[in-house]
Amino acid sequence: MKQKYAYTISIAVVLFLFSFLIPISFAHGAEQAEPPPSISGGAGILIDASTGKVLYEKNAHTRMEPASTTKIMTAILALEKGNLSDVVTTGKQPTLADGTRIYLEEGEQLTLEQMLYGMMLNSGNDAAIAIAEHIGGSVEAFVEMMNEKAREIGAKDTTFVNPNGLPAKGHLTTAYDLALISRYALLNLPEFRKIVSTKTTEIPWQGQEFDRELINLNKLLWNYDGADGVKTGYTSTAGSTLVASATQNGWQLISVILKSDAINVWSDSIALLDYGFTNFKRKNILNGNTLIAEEKVQYGDSIGLLAKASFTTVLPKNSPAFTQKIVINPDIKAPVKKGETLGQVIFYQGNEKLGSVELIAANDVKRKIYTYWWFWIVSLLLIIYTPFRIMVGIRRYKRNKRQVRYVSYMKKYR
């Protein structure tokens, strides 16, 4: 009896331990995604540079002051409208600029490239005005160019009033718009990438025995793995602002923080970048020029449908598998030209649409001649006309033959 009782107790203990340990083992075995960070800045966003996909946002579409992150747009226009070797002559207005400067003097000449380094590394407000006057002819004309470019990029909630970001009524943007503008610059302007990733450099200083030493105000370039841009900002009304970018394992992220303070703007940016690199992965789903389907073509031969471009997206780690849906234009009719868009392949994760790629014709498809309406009319006429011509020909042959015989007969009996 005692042995049976001891055996029952042993079973109970084992079951208790088993029920207690199993959940622990599962909890440790499952890789749980980290929750999004809590940032102290008034607004923030994190996007994938290559696709523009938003990975995190807080008040991302709320209009706020950008401070010196404005200079990202100034740099874009300078690089697109000017030449780096252009000589920029400083007028009077740049020398009157408030805030951070590189201490330009009226009449001082620097190349556009040197002005850009002075503006983007040391955040020279005077350099921004000098660039604006050189590119636009006047600050006012340049500001119009800035706003036009913002609309072109898709930054619809941005209004620029000056080229340097000093406080001005109506000078507003959003975290989302700044991310779009920065992404545009990083993807399209190699010289921009070079400038914003430069830690230190020197440019001439007129009237001095030494050059200007420029030190990039972006601290992340020194203390964050893979940091490669973009621009800091501060005014008393805007607070601390920062557009940051970093590349790890060939994958670049862009973060934006608005309305923060001198300490938290850095920790917020690091938190966003860490969150992105830790919890997401970039996945190449489709390679361009891949054969996706074969489709019948009315009035012609079948045609192959190719992916027009590659498709890469960013997904949470351990996320469910994606699905794809092929949508082909109905009633494809010949003739078809190579490269003509004939459909699309759409990618989903659950109910969320990840994106799509156009499907294009792999080759030309000519229309078969017998599919034209006039072909049958011509064929019918030929069917009717041909026997008629044959009969006429036979009659002529017989008539000619009789004539030949008659002539021969007449010659014989003359």
CSV table of C-alpha atoms in Angstrom, one decimal:
chain,number,residue,atom,x,y,z
A,1,MET,CA,0.0,0.0,0.0
A,2,LYS,CA,2.9,2.3,0.9
A,3,GLN,CA,4.6,1.5,-2.4
A,4,LYS,CA,1.4,2.3,-4.4
A,5,TYR,CA,1.0,5.6,-2.5
A,6,ALA,CA,4.7,6.6,-3.2
A,7,TYR,CA,4.2,5.7,-6.8
A,8,THR,CA,1.2,8.0,-7.1
A,9,ILE,CA,3.0,10.9,-5.5
A,10,SER,CA,6.0,10.4,-7.9
A,11,ILE,CA,3.6,10.6,-10.9
A,12,ALA,CA,2.0,13.7,-9.5
A,13,VAL,CA,5.4,15.4,-9.0
A,14,VAL,CA,6.5,14.5,-12.6
A,15,LEU,CA,3.3,15.8,-14.1
A,16,PHE,CA,3.6,19.1,-12.1
A,17,LEU,CA,7.2,19.6,-13.2
A,18,PHE,CA,6.3,18.7,-16.8
A,19,SER,CA,3.4,21.2,-16.9
A,20,PHE,CA,5.6,23.9,-15.4
A,21,LEU,CA,8.7,23.4,-17.6
A,22,ILE,CA,7.0,22.9,-21.0
A,23,PRO,CA,5.6,26.5,-21.2
A,24,ILE,CA,9.1,27.8,-20.2
A,25,SER,CA,10.8,25.8,-22.9
A,26,PHE,CA,8.3,27.1,-25.5
A,27,ALA,CA,8.7,30.6,-24.4
A,28,HIS,CA,12.5,30.4,-24.8
A,29,GLY,CA,12.2,28.5,-28.0
A,30,ALA,CA,9.9,31.0,-29.8
A,31,GLU,CA,11.6,34.1,-31.1
A,32,GLN,CA,9.4,37.0,-30.0
A,33,ALA,CA,9.4,40.3,-31.9
A,34,GLU,CA,10.3,43.3,-29.8
A,35,PRO,CA,7.6,45.8,-29.3
A,36,PRO,CA,8.1,49.2,-31.1
A,37,PRO,CA,10.2,51.7,-29.2
A,38,SER,CA,8.7,54.5,-27.2
A,39,ILE,CA,10.3,57.7,-28.4
A,40,SER,CA,10.3,61.0,-26.5
A,41,GLY,CA,10.3,63.1,-29.7
A,42,GLY,CA,7.1,64.7,-30.8
A,43,ALA,CA,7.2,62.8,-34.1
A,44,GLY,CA,9.2,60.1,-35.7
A,45,ILE,CA,9.4,57.6,-38.5
A,46,LEU,CA,11.5,54.7,-39.7
A,47,ILE,CA,11.6,53.6,-43.3
A,48,ASP,CA,13.4,51.2,-45.5
A,49,ALA,CA,15.5,53.3,-47.9
A,50,SER,CA,15.2,51.0,-51.0
A,51,THR,CA,11.4,50.5,-50.9
A,52,GLY,CA,10.2,53.4,-48.8
A,53,LYS,CA,8.2,51.0,-46.6
A,54,VAL,CA,7.3,52.5,-43.3
A,55,LEU,CA,8.4,50.3,-40.3
A,56,TYR,CA,7.5,52.7,-37.5
A,57,GLU,CA,5.7,56.0,-37.2
A,58,LYS,CA,4.6,58.4,-34.5
A,59,ASN,CA,2.7,61.5,-35.5
A,60,ALA,CA,4.5,61.1,-38.9
A,61,HIS,CA,2.0,63.3,-40.8
A,62,THR,CA,1.9,66.1,-38.2
A,63,ARG,CA,3.3,69.4,-39.6
A,64,MET,CA,6.3,70.6,-37.5
A,65,GLU,CA,9.4,72.8,-37.9
A,66,PRO,CA,12.3,71.0,-39.5
A,67,ALA,CA,15.1,73.4,-38.4
A,68,SER,CA,18.3,72.6,-40.3
A,69,THR,CA,17.1,69.4,-41.8
A,70,THR,CA,15.7,71.9,-44.4
A,71,LYS,CA,19.2,71.9,-45.8
A,72,ILE,CA,18.7,68.4,-47.2
A,73,MET,CA,16.4,70.0,-49.9
A,74,THR,CA,18.8,72.8,-50.4
A,75,ALA,CA,21.6,70.3,-51.1
A,76,ILE,CA,19.3,68.4,-53.5
A,77,LEU,CA,18.7,71.4,-55.7
A,78,ALA,CA,22.3,72.5,-55.6
A,79,LEU,CA,23.5,69.1,-56.8
A,80,GLU,CA,20.8,68.8,-59.5
A,81,LYS,CA,20.9,72.4,-60.8
A,82,GLY,CA,24.6,73.3,-60.3
A,83,ASN,CA,28.1,71.9,-60.9
A,84,LEU,CA,30.4,71.1,-58.0
A,85,SER,CA,33.1,73.1,-59.6
A,86,ASP,CA,31.0,76.3,-59.8
A,87,VAL,CA,32.4,79.3,-58.1
A,88,VAL,CA,30.0,80.7,-55.6
A,89,THR,CA,30.5,84.4,-54.7
A,90,THR,CA,29.2,85.4,-51.3
A,91,GLY,CA,26.8,88.3,-51.4
A,92,LYS,CA,25.8,90.6,-48.5
A,93,GLN,CA,22.7,88.6,-47.3
A,94,PRO,CA,24.6,85.4,-46.3
A,95,THR,CA,26.9,87.4,-44.0
A,96,LEU,CA,23.8,88.5,-42.1
A,97,ALA,CA,22.5,85.0,-41.3
A,98,ASP,CA,21.8,84.1,-37.7
A,99,GLY,CA,22.7,80.9,-36.0
A,100,THR,CA,25.3,78.4,-37.0
A,101,ARG,CA,27.7,79.8,-39.7
A,102,ILE,CA,31.0,79.1,-41.4
A,103,TYR,CA,31.6,82.9,-41.2
A,104,LEU,CA,31.5,83.8,-44.9
A,105,GLU,CA,32.5,87.3,-45.8
A,106,GLU,CA,31.0,89.4,-48.6
A,107,GLY,CA,32.8,88.8,-51.8
A,108,GLU,CA,34.4,85.5,-50.6
A,109,GLN,CA,34.5,82.8,-53.2
A,110,LEU,CA,34.2,79.0,-52.7
A,111,THR,CA,33.3,76.2,-55.0
A,112,LEU,CA,29.7,74.9,-54.8
A,113,GLU,CA,31.2,71.7,-53.4
A,114,GLN,CA,32.9,73.5,-50.6
A,115,MET,CA,29.8,75.4,-49.8
A,116,LEU,CA,27.8,72.2,-49.6
A,117,TYR,CA,30.3,70.7,-47.1
A,118,GLY,CA,30.1,73.9,-45.0
A,119,MET,CA,26.3,73.7,-45.1
A,120,MET,CA,25.8,70.0,-44.4
A,121,LEU,CA,28.6,69.3,-42.0
A,122,ASN,CA,28.8,72.5,-39.9
A,123,SER,CA,25.2,73.4,-40.8
A,124,GLY,CA,26.3,76.8,-42.0
A,125,ASN,CA,23.2,79.0,-42.5
A,126,ASP,CA,25.3,81.5,-44.4
A,127,ALA,CA,26.4,78.8,-46.8
A,128,ALA,CA,22.8,77.8,-47.4
A,129,ILE,CA,21.9,81.4,-48.4
A,130,ALA,CA,24.9,81.7,-50.6
A,131,ILE,CA,23.9,78.5,-52.4
A,132,ALA,CA,20.3,79.6,-52.8
A,133,GLU,CA,21.4,82.9,-54.4
A,134,HIS,CA,23.8,81.1,-56.7
A,135,ILE,CA,21.3,78.5,-57.9
A,136,GLY,CA,18.1,80.5,-57.9
A,137,GLY,CA,19.3,84.0,-58.5
A,138,SER,CA,17.6,85.0,-55.2
A,139,VAL,CA,16.5,83.4,-52.0
A,140,GLU,CA,12.8,83.9,-53.0
A,141,ALA,CA,13.2,82.2,-56.3
A,142,PHE,CA,15.2,79.3,-54.8
A,143,VAL,CA,12.4,78.8,-52.2
A,144,GLU,CA,9.9,78.4,-55.0
A,145,MET,CA,12.2,75.7,-56.5
A,146,MET,CA,12.3,74.0,-53.1
A,147,ASN,CA,8.6,73.8,-52.8
A,148,GLU,CA,8.2,72.7,-56.4
A,149,LYS,CA,10.8,69.9,-55.8
A,150,ALA,CA,9.0,68.8,-52.6
A,151,ARG,CA,5.7,68.3,-54.6
A,152,GLU,CA,7.6,66.4,-57.2
A,153,ILE,CA,9.1,64.0,-54.6
A,154,GLY,CA,5.7,63.6,-53.0
A,155,ALA,CA,6.2,65.7,-49.9
A,156,LYS,CA,2.8,67.2,-50.0
A,157,ASP,CA,2.7,68.5,-46.4
A,158,THR,CA,5.9,70.5,-46.7
A,159,THR,CA,6.2,74.3,-47.1
A,160,PHE,CA,9.6,75.9,-47.2
A,161,VAL,CA,10.1,79.6,-46.5
A,162,ASN,CA,13.9,79.7,-46.5
A,163,PRO,CA,16.9,77.5,-47.5
A,164,ASN,CA,18.4,77.0,-44.0
A,165,GLY,CA,15.5,76.2,-41.6
A,166,LEU,CA,15.7,79.2,-39.4
A,167,PRO,CA,12.4,79.9,-37.7
A,168,ALA,CA,9.8,81.5,-40.1
A,169,LYS,CA,6.1,81.5,-40.2
A,170,GLY,CA,4.7,78.6,-42.3
A,171,HIS,CA,8.1,76.9,-42.6
A,172,LEU,CA,6.8,73.4,-41.8
A,173,THR,CA,7.2,69.7,-42.8
A,174,THR,CA,6.4,66.3,-41.4
A,175,ALA,CA,8.5,63.3,-40.4
A,176,TYR,CA,7.1,61.4,-43.3
A,177,ASP,CA,7.9,64.1,-45.8
A,178,LEU,CA,11.5,64.5,-44.5
A,179,ALA,CA,11.9,60.7,-44.9
A,180,LEU,CA,10.7,60.9,-48.5
A,181,ILE,CA,13.0,63.8,-49.3
A,182,SER,CA,16.0,62.1,-47.6
A,183,ARG,CA,15.3,58.9,-49.4
A,184,TYR,CA,15.2,60.7,-52.7
A,185,ALA,CA,18.6,62.3,-52.1
A,186,LEU,CA,20.2,59.1,-50.9
A,187,LEU,CA,19.0,57.0,-53.8
A,188,ASN,CA,19.6,59.5,-56.6
A,189,LEU,CA,22.6,61.6,-55.7
A,190,PRO,CA,25.9,59.8,-55.1
A,191,GLU,CA,27.6,63.1,-54.1
A,192,PHE,CA,25.0,63.7,-51.5
A,193,ARG,CA,25.7,60.3,-50.0
A,194,LYS,CA,29.4,61.1,-49.9
A,195,ILE,CA,28.9,64.5,-48.3
A,196,VAL,CA,26.5,63.5,-45.5
A,197,SER,CA,28.7,60.5,-44.6
A,198,THR,CA,31.8,62.6,-44.3
A,199,LYS,CA,33.0,63.1,-40.7
A,200,THR,CA,35.5,65.8,-41.1
A,201,THR,CA,37.1,67.8,-43.9
A,202,GLU,CA,38.7,71.2,-44.6
A,203,ILE,CA,37.8,74.1,-46.9
A,204,PRO,CA,39.6,77.4,-47.6
A,205,TRP,CA,39.1,80.4,-45.3
A,206,GLN,CA,39.6,83.7,-47.0
A,207,GLY,CA,42.0,86.0,-45.2
A,208,GLN,CA,43.1,83.4,-42.7
A,209,GLU,CA,46.4,81.5,-42.5
A,210,PHE,CA,44.5,78.3,-41.9
A,211,ASP,CA,41.6,76.5,-43.5
A,212,ARG,CA,38.1,76.0,-42.0
A,213,GLU,CA,38.0,72.6,-40.2
A,214,LEU,CA,34.5,71.2,-40.7
A,215,ILE,CA,33.3,68.5,-38.2
A,216,ASN,CA,30.0,66.8,-39.0
A,217,LEU,CA,27.5,67.5,-36.2
A,218,ASN,CA,25.9,64.1,-36.7
A,219,LYS,CA,27.2,62.2,-33.7
A,220,LEU,CA,25.9,58.9,-35.0
A,221,LEU,CA,28.7,58.8,-37.6
A,222,TRP,CA,31.1,58.1,-34.7
A,223,ASN,CA,29.0,55.9,-32.4
A,224,TYR,CA,26.5,53.9,-34.4
A,225,ASP,CA,27.4,50.9,-36.5
A,226,GLY,CA,26.9,51.6,-40.2
A,227,ALA,CA,25.7,55.2,-39.7
A,228,ASP,CA,26.1,57.1,-43.0
A,229,GLY,CA,24.0,60.3,-42.8
A,230,VAL,CA,22.0,62.5,-42.9
A,231,LYS,CA,21.4,65.9,-41.1
A,232,THR,CA,21.0,67.4,-37.7
A,233,GLY,CA,18.9,70.5,-36.8
A,234,TYR,CA,18.0,72.7,-33.8
A,235,THR,CA,16.2,75.9,-33.2
A,236,SER,CA,14.5,77.1,-30.0
A,237,THR,CA,11.1,76.6,-31.5
A,238,ALA,CA,11.7,73.4,-33.4
A,239,GLY,CA,13.7,71.7,-30.7
A,240,SER,CA,16.3,69.1,-31.8
A,241,THR,CA,15.6,67.4,-35.1
A,242,LEU,CA,17.6,64.6,-36.8
A,243,VAL,CA,17.4,62.7,-40.0
A,244,ALA,CA,19.6,59.6,-39.6
A,245,SER,CA,20.6,56.8,-41.9
A,246,ALA,CA,22.5,53.6,-41.4
A,247,THR,CA,23.5,50.6,-43.5
A,248,GLN,CA,24.1,47.2,-42.1
A,249,ASN,CA,24.7,44.1,-44.3
A,250,GLY,CA,23.9,46.2,-47.4
A,251,TRP,CA,20.5,47.3,-46.0
A,252,GLN,CA,19.9,51.0,-45.4
A,253,LEU,CA,17.3,52.4,-43.0
A,254,ILE,CA,16.3,56.1,-42.6
A,255,SER,CA,14.9,57.5,-39.3
A,256,VAL,CA,13.5,60.9,-38.6
A,257,ILE,CA,13.0,62.6,-35.2
A,258,LEU,CA,11.2,65.9,-34.8
A,259,LYS,CA,10.6,68.1,-31.8
A,260,SER,CA,13.0,66.4,-29.4
A,261,ASP,CA,15.8,67.6,-27.1
A,262,ALA,CA,19.6,67.5,-27.3
A,263,ILE,CA,19.9,64.1,-25.5
A,264,ASN,CA,16.8,62.1,-26.5
A,265,VAL,CA,17.1,63.0,-30.2
A,266,TRP,CA,20.1,60.6,-30.3
A,267,SER,CA,18.7,57.9,-28.2
A,268,ASP,CA,15.4,58.0,-30.1
A,269,SER,CA,17.2,57.7,-33.4
A,270,ILE,CA,19.3,54.8,-32.2
A,271,ALA,CA,16.2,53.1,-30.8
A,272,LEU,CA,14.4,53.3,-34.1
A,273,LEU,CA,17.4,52.1,-36.2
A,274,ASP,CA,18.0,49.2,-33.7
A,275,TYR,CA,14.3,48.3,-33.8
A,276,GLY,CA,14.4,48.1,-37.6
A,277,PHE,CA,17.6,46.1,-38.0
A,278,THR,CA,16.6,43.7,-35.1
A,279,ASN,CA,13.0,43.0,-36.0
A,280,PHE,CA,12.8,43.2,-39.8
A,281,LYS,CA,14.4,41.6,-42.7
A,282,ARG,CA,14.7,42.5,-46.3
A,283,LYS,CA,13.5,39.8,-48.7
A,284,ASN,CA,13.9,39.6,-52.5
A,285,ILE,CA,10.7,38.0,-53.6
A,286,LEU,CA,11.0,38.3,-57.4
A,287,ASN,CA,13.8,38.9,-59.9
A,288,GLY,CA,13.2,41.0,-62.9
A,289,ASN,CA,12.8,39.4,-66.3
A,290,THR,CA,11.5,36.1,-64.7
A,291,LEU,CA,8.9,34.2,-66.8
A,292,ILE,CA,5.7,34.3,-64.7
A,293,ALA,CA,3.1,32.8,-67.1
A,294,GLU,CA,2.2,31.8,-70.6
A,295,GLU,CA,-1.0,33.3,-72.0
A,296,LYS,CA,-3.1,32.7,-75.1
A,297,VAL,CA,-3.4,35.6,-77.5
A,298,GLN,CA,-6.5,36.1,-79.7
A,299,TYR,CA,-5.6,36.1,-83.4
A,300,GLY,CA,-2.0,35.1,-82.6
A,301,ASP,CA,0.4,32.6,-80.9
A,302,SER,CA,0.7,32.3,-77.1
A,303,ILE,CA,3.0,34.7,-75.4
A,304,GLY,CA,5.3,34.6,-72.3
A,305,LEU,CA,4.7,37.2,-69.6
A,306,LEU,CA,7.9,38.5,-67.8
A,307,ALA,CA,8.3,40.4,-64.6
A,308,LYS,CA,9.2,43.9,-65.6
A,309,ALA,CA,11.3,44.5,-62.5
A,310,SER,CA,12.5,42.9,-59.3
A,311,PHE,CA,10.4,43.1,-56.2
A,312,THR,CA,12.0,43.4,-52.8
A,313,THR,CA,10.2,44.2,-49.6
A,314,VAL,CA,10.8,44.4,-45.9
A,315,LEU,CA,9.0,41.9,-43.6
A,316,PRO,CA,8.9,41.3,-39.8
A,317,LYS,CA,11.1,38.4,-38.9
A,318,ASN,CA,9.2,35.1,-38.4
A,319,SER,CA,6.3,36.7,-40.3
A,320,PRO,CA,3.8,34.5,-42.1
A,321,ALA,CA,4.5,33.5,-45.7
A,322,PHE,CA,3.5,35.8,-48.5
A,323,THR,CA,1.1,34.9,-51.3
A,324,GLN,CA,0.9,36.2,-54.8
A,325,LYS,CA,-1.9,36.8,-57.3
A,326,ILE,CA,-1.4,37.0,-61.0
A,327,VAL,CA,-3.8,39.4,-62.8
A,328,ILE,CA,-3.7,39.3,-66.6
A,329,ASN,CA,-5.5,41.7,-68.9
A,330,PRO,CA,-8.6,40.1,-70.4
A,331,ASP,CA,-8.8,39.3,-74.1
A,332,ILE,CA,-5.2,40.0,-75.1
A,333,LYS,CA,-5.3,40.4,-78.9
A,334,ALA,CA,-2.6,40.4,-81.5
A,335,PRO,CA,-0.6,42.2,-82.6
A,336,VAL,CA,1.4,42.6,-79.3
A,337,LYS,CA,4.7,44.4,-79.0
A,338,LYS,CA,7.6,43.2,-76.9
A,339,GLY,CA,7.6,45.0,-73.5
A,340,GLU,CA,3.9,45.8,-73.7
A,341,THR,CA,2.2,45.7,-70.2
A,342,LEU,CA,-0.3,42.8,-70.1
A,343,GLY,CA,-0.9,42.4,-66.4
A,344,GLN,CA,0.6,42.4,-63.0
A,345,VAL,CA,1.6,40.1,-60.1
A,346,ILE,CA,0.4,41.3,-56.7
A,347,PHE,CA,2.0,40.2,-53.5
A,348,TYR,CA,0.2,39.9,-50.2
A,349,GLN,CA,0.9,39.0,-46.6
A,350,GLY,CA,-2.4,38.0,-45.1
A,351,ASN,CA,-4.7,40.8,-46.2
A,352,GLU,CA,-2.0,43.4,-46.5
A,353,LYS,CA,-0.9,44.2,-50.0
A,354,LEU,CA,2.9,44.3,-50.1
A,355,GLY,CA,3.2,45.6,-53.7
A,356,SER,CA,3.0,44.6,-57.3
A,357,VAL,CA,5.1,44.2,-60.4
A,358,GLU,CA,3.9,44.7,-64.0
A,359,LEU,CA,3.9,41.8,-66.4
A,360,ILE,CA,5.2,42.5,-69.9
A,361,ALA,CA,5.2,40.7,-73.2
A,362,ALA,CA,8.4,38.6,-73.7
A,363,ASN,CA,8.3,39.0,-77.5
A,364,ASP,CA,6.3,40.4,-80.4
A,365,VAL,CA,3.2,38.5,-81.5
A,366,LYS,CA,2.0,39.2,-85.0
A,367,ARG,CA,-1.6,38.8,-86.0
A,368,LYS,CA,-2.3,35.7,-88.1
A,369,ILE,CA,-3.4,36.8,-91.5
A,370,TYR,CA,-6.5,34.6,-91.6
A,371,THR,CA,-7.9,36.4,-88.6
A,372,TYR,CA,-8.5,39.6,-90.5
A,373,TRP,CA,-12.1,40.0,-91.9
A,374,TRP,CA,-10.9,41.0,-95.3
A,375,PHE,CA,-8.9,37.8,-95.7
A,376,TRP,CA,-12.1,35.8,-96.0
A,377,ILE,CA,-13.6,38.1,-98.5
A,378,VAL,CA,-10.5,38.0,-100.7
A,379,SER,CA,-10.4,34.3,-100.3
A,380,LEU,CA,-14.1,33.9,-101.4
A,381,LEU,CA,-13.5,36.1,-104.4
A,382,LEU,CA,-10.4,34.0,-105.3
A,383,ILE,CA,-12.5,30.8,-104.9
A,384,ILE,CA,-15.1,32.2,-107.3
A,385,TYR,CA,-12.7,33.9,-109.7
A,386,THR,CA,-10.2,31.1,-110.0
A,387,PRO,CA,-12.5,28.5,-111.6
A,388,PHE,CA,-13.9,31.2,-113.9
A,389,ARG,CA,-10.4,32.1,-115.1
A,390,ILE,CA,-9.6,28.4,-115.6
A,391,MET,CA,-12.8,27.9,-117.7
A,392,VAL,CA,-12.0,31.0,-119.7
A,393,GLY,CA,-8.5,29.7,-120.2
A,394,ILE,CA,-9.7,26.2,-121.4
A,395,ARG,CA,-12.1,27.8,-123.8
A,396,ARG,CA,-9.4,30.0,-125.3
A,397,TYR,CA,-7.1,27.0,-125.6
A,398,LYS,CA,-9.8,25.0,-127.4
A,399,ARG,CA,-10.6,27.9,-129.7
A,400,ASN,CA,-6.9,28.5,-130.5
A,401,LYS,CA,-6.5,24.8,-131.1
A,402,ARG,CA,-9.4,24.8,-133.6
A,403,GLN,CA,-8.0,27.8,-135.4
A,404,VAL,CA,-4.6,26.1,-135.7
A,405,ARG,CA,-6.2,23.0,-137.2
A,406,TYR,CA,-8.3,25.1,-139.7
A,407,VAL,CA,-5.2,27.1,-140.8
A,408,SER,CA,-3.3,23.9,-141.3
A,409,TYR,CA,-6.1,22.4,-143.3
A,410,MET,CA,-6.4,25.4,-145.6
A,411,LYS,CA,-2.7,25.4,-146.3
A,412,LYS,CA,-2.7,21.7,-147.1
A,413,TYR,CA,-5.5,22.0,-149.7
A,414,ARG,CA,-4.5,25.2,-151.4
